[in-house]
Short mmCIF file of C-alpha atoms in Angstrom, two decimals:
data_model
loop_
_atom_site.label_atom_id
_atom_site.label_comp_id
_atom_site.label_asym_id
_atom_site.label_seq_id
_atom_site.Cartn_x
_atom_site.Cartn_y
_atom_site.Cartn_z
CA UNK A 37 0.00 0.00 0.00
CA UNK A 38 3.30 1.93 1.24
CA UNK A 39 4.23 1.52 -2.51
CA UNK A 40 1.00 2.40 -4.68
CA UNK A 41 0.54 5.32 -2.60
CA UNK A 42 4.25 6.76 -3.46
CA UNK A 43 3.75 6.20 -7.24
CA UNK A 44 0.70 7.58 -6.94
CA UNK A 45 1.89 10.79 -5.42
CA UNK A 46 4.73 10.48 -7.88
CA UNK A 47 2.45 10.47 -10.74
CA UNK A 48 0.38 13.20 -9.71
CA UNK A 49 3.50 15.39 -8.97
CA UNK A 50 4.73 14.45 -12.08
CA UNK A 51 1.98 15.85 -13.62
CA UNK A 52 0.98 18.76 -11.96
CA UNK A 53 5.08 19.35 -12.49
CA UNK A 54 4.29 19.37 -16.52
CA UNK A 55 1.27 21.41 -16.03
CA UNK A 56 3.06 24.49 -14.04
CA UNK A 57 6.25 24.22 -16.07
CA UNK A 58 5.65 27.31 -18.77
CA UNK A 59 4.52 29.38 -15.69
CA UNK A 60 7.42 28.44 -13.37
CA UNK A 61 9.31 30.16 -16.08
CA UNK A 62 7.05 32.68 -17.51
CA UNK A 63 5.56 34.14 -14.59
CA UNK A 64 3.64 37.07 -15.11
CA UNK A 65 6.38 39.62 -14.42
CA UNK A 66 8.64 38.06 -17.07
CA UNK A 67 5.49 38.19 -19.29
CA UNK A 68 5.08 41.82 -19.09
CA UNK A 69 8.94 42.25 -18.96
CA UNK A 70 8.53 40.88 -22.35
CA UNK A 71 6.21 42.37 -23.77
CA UNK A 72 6.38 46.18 -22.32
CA UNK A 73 4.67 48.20 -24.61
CA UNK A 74 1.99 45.37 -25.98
CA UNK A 75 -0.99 47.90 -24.30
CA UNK A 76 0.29 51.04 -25.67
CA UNK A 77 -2.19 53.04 -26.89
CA UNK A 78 -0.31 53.04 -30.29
CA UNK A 79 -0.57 48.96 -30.24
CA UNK A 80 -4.05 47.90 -32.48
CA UNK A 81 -3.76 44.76 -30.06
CA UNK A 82 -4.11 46.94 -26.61
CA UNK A 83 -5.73 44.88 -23.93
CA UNK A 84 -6.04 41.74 -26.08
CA UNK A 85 -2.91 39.31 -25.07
CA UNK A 86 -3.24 38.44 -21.35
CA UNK A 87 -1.15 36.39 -19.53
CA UNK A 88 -4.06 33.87 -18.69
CA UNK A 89 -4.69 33.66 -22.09
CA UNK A 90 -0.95 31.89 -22.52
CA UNK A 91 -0.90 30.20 -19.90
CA UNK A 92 -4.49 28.41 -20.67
CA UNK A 93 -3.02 27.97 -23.64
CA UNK A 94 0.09 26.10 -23.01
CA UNK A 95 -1.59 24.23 -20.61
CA UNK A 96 -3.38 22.37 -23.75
CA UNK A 97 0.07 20.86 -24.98
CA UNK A 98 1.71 19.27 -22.11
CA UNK A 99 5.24 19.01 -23.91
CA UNK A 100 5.18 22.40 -25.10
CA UNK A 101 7.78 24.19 -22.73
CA UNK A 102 7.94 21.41 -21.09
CA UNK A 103 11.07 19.20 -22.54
CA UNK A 104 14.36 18.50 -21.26
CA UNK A 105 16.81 20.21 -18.77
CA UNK A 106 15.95 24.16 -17.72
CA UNK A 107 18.00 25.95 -19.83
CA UNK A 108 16.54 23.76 -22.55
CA UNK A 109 12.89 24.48 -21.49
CA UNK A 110 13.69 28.54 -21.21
CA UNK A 111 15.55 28.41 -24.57
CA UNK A 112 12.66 27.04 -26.45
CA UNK A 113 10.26 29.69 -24.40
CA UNK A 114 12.36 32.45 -25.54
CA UNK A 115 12.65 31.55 -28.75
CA UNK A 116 8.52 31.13 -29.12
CA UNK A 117 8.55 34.39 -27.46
CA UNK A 118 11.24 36.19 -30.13
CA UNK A 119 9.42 34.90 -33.22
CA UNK A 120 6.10 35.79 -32.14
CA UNK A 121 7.29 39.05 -30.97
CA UNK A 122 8.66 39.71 -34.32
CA UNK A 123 5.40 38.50 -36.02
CA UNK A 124 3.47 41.27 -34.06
CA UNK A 125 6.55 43.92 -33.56
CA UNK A 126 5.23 47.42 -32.97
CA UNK A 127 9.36 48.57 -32.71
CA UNK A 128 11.31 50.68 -34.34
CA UNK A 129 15.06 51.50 -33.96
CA UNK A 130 14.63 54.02 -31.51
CA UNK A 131 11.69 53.41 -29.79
CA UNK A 132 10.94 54.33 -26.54
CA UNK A 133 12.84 51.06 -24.55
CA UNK A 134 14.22 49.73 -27.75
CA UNK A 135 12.70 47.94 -30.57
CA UNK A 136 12.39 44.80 -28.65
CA UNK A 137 10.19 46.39 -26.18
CA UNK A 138 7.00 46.31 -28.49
CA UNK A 139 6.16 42.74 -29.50
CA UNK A 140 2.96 41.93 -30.13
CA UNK A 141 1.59 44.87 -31.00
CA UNK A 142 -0.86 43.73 -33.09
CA UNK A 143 -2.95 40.73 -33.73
CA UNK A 144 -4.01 41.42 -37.05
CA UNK A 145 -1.76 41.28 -40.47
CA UNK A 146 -0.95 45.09 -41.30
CA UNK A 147 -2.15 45.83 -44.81
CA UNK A 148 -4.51 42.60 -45.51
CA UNK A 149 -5.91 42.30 -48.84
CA UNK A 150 -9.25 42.89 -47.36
CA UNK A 151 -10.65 39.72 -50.12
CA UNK A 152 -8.81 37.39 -48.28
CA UNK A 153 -10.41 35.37 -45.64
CA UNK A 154 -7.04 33.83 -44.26
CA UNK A 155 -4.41 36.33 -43.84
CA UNK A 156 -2.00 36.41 -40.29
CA UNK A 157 -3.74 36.86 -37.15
CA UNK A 158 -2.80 36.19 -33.73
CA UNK A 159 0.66 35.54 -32.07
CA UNK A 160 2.31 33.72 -35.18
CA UNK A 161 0.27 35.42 -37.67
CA UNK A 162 -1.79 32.06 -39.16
CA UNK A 163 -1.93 32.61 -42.83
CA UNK A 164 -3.49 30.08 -45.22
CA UNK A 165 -6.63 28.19 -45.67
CA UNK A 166 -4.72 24.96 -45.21
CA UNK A 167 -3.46 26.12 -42.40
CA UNK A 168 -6.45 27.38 -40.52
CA UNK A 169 -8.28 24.23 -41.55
CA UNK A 170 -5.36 21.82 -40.02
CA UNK A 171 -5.68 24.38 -36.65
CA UNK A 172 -9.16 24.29 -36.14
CA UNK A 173 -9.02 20.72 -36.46
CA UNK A 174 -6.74 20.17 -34.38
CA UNK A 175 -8.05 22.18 -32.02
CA UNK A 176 -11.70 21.75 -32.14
CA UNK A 177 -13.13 25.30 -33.86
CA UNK A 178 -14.39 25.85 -36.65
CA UNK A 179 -11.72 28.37 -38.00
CA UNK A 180 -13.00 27.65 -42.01
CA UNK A 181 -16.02 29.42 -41.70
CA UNK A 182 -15.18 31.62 -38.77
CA UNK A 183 -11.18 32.70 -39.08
CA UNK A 184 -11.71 35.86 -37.29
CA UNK A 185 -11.62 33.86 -33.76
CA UNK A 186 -8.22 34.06 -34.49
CA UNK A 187 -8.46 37.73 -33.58
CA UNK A 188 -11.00 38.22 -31.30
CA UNK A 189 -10.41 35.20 -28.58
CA UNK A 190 -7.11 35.45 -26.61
CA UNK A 191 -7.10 32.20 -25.41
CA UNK A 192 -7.82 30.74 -28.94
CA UNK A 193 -5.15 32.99 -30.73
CA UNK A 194 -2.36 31.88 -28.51
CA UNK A 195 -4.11 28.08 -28.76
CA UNK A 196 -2.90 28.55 -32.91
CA UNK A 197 0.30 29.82 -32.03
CA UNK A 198 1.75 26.71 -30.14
CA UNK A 199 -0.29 24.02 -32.50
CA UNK A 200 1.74 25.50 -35.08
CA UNK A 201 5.14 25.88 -33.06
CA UNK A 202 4.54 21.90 -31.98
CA UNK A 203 3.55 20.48 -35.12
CA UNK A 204 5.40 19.36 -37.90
CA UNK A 205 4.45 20.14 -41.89
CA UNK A 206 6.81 18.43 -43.87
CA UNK A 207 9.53 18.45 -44.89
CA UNK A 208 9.60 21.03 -42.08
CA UNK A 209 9.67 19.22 -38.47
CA UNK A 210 8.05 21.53 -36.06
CA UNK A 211 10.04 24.41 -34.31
CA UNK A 212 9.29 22.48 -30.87
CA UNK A 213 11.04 19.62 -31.95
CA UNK A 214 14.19 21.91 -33.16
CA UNK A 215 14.47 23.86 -29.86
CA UNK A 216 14.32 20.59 -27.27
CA UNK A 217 17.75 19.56 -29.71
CA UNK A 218 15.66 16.28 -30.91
CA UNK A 219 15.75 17.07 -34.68
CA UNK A 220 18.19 15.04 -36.26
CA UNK A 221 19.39 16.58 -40.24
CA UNK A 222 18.93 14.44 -42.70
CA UNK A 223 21.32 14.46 -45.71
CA UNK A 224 19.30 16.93 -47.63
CA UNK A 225 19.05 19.26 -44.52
CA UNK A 226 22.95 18.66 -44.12
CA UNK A 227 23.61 19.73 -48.30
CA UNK A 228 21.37 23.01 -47.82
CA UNK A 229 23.06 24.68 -44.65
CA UNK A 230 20.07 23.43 -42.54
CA UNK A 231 21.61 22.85 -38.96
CA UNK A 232 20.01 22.37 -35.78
CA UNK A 233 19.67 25.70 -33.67
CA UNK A 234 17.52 29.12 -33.27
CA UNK A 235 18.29 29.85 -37.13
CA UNK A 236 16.11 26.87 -38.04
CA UNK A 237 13.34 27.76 -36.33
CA UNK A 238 13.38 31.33 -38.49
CA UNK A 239 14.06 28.84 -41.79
CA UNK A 240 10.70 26.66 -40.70
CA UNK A 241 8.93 30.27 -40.01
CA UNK A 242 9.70 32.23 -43.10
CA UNK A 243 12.73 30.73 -44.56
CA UNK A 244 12.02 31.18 -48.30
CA UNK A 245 12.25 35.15 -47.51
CA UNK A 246 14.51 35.62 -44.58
CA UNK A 247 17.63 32.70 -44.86
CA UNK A 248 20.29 31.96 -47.59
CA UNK A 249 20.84 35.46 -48.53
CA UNK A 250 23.22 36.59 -45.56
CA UNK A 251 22.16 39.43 -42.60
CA UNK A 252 19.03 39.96 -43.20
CA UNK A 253 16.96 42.70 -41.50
CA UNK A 254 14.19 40.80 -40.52
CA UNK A 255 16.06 37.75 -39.36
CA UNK A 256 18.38 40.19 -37.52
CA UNK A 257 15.03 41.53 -35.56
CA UNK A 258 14.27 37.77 -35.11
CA UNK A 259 17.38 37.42 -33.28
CA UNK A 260 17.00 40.83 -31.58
CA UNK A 261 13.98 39.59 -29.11
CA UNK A 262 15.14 36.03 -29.18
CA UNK A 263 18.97 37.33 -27.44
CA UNK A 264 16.99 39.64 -25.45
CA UNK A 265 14.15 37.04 -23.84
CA UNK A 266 17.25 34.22 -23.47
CA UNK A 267 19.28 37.16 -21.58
CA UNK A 268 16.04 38.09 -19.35
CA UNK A 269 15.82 34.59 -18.95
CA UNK A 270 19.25 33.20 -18.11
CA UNK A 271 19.35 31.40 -20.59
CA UNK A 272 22.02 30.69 -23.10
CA UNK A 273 21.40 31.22 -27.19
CA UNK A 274 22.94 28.06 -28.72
CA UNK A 275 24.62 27.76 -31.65
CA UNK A 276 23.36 28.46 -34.84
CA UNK A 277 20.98 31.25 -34.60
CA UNK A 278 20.89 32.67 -37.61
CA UNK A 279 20.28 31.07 -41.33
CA UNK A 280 22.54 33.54 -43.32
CA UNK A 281 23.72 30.26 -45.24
CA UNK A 282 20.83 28.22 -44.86
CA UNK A 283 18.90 27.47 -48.21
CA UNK A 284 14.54 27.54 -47.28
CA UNK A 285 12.73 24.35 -47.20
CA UNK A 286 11.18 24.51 -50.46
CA UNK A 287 14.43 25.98 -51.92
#
């Protein structure tokens, strides 16, 4: 009895453990440390991305965050942080607190064509029917026939951000995968620059723009929040964080 009642406090510590991971590193404070100016009155997105909005969010993928030593765990926070910060970036070069004060910003595509249904909203700025449909889904919404959920439910909006950060689409493996150091190159990857690090992640994102064409300025901004969130964090950046020589995945 002894016995069953240790692995059952085991397992429930266990998971409670997994549950409170993302918020024993992103409290609230480092939250708002993140993202300063996200209410400004200049930000479309004022008052939309709360904290409990993440954090119910996160909760829904168990792994997410979640994976392998601390400094592992915070790396891959930061960098879901940096990327969606650059997705939303209100910043400019001399903002007030720097231009990596003012991620997300907004939670809406700037300058939509306003006869498309499914342009970027939220965090990681969904675009594509395909990838709305695989979303809601996944997810359990109906995000065909109402895509706009993306922008007007918190909770919902971060919800697409991490499906997409966890998930795969081939011959992409998913950013999550990349940032716990489980993706293994294959020879392709290997021929094409593609190596295992932060730069990856911006390849999987919006590689066919931003990587195999040297400094880039976007990339660079990519790399701007994602230095700045591992510093707030502790956390070191790993190697390979940029894709200056990396060739996209369709490339």
């Amino acid at each position: 009895l002894f016995a069953l009642t240790v692995v059952a406090t085991m397992n429930t510590f266990c998971y409670v453990s997994a549950q409170q991971g993302v918020a024993f590193i992103i409290t609230e404070d480092i939250f708002n440390e993140f993202l300063k100016h996200r209410n400004d009155g200049a930000c479309a997105a004022k008052g939309f991305y709360t904290y409990n909005s993440f954090i119910l969010a996160a909760n829904r993928f168990p792994s997410f965050g979640n994976v392998g030593n601390l400094e592992t765990r915070k790396r891959e926070l930061a960098a879901f942080f940096a990327q969606t910060s650059h997705e939303t970036t209100g910043g400019w070069e001399t903002a007030p607190d720097g231009p990596y004060a003012w991620g997300y910003c907004f939670k809406e595509e700037q300058d939509a064509d306003p006869e498309e249904m499914y342009y970027g909203r939220g965090p990681i700025q969904l675009t594509g029917k395909n990838n709305y449909e695989a979303a809601g889904k996944a997810l359990g919404y109906d995000l065909i026939n109402n895509p706009n959920i993306v922008a007007s439910n918190p909770t919902i909006s971060f919800k697409t951000a991490v499906w997409f950060w966890m998930n795969p689409q081939p011959p992409k493996p998913s950013s999550h995968i990349v940032m716990i150091g489980k993706w293994s190159p294959s020879g392709s990857d290997t021929a094409a620059g593609r190596v295992p690090g932060y730069g990856v992640v911006t390849n999987i994102i919006n590689g066919g723009v931003e990587c195999g064409r040297g400094s880039d300025s976007n990339q660079e901004d990519r790399i701007g929040f994602y230095k700045k969130y591992c510093d707030i964090l502790g956390a070191s950046y790993g190697s390979n964080i940029d894709c200056n020589s990396q060739r996209s995945f369709g490339g």
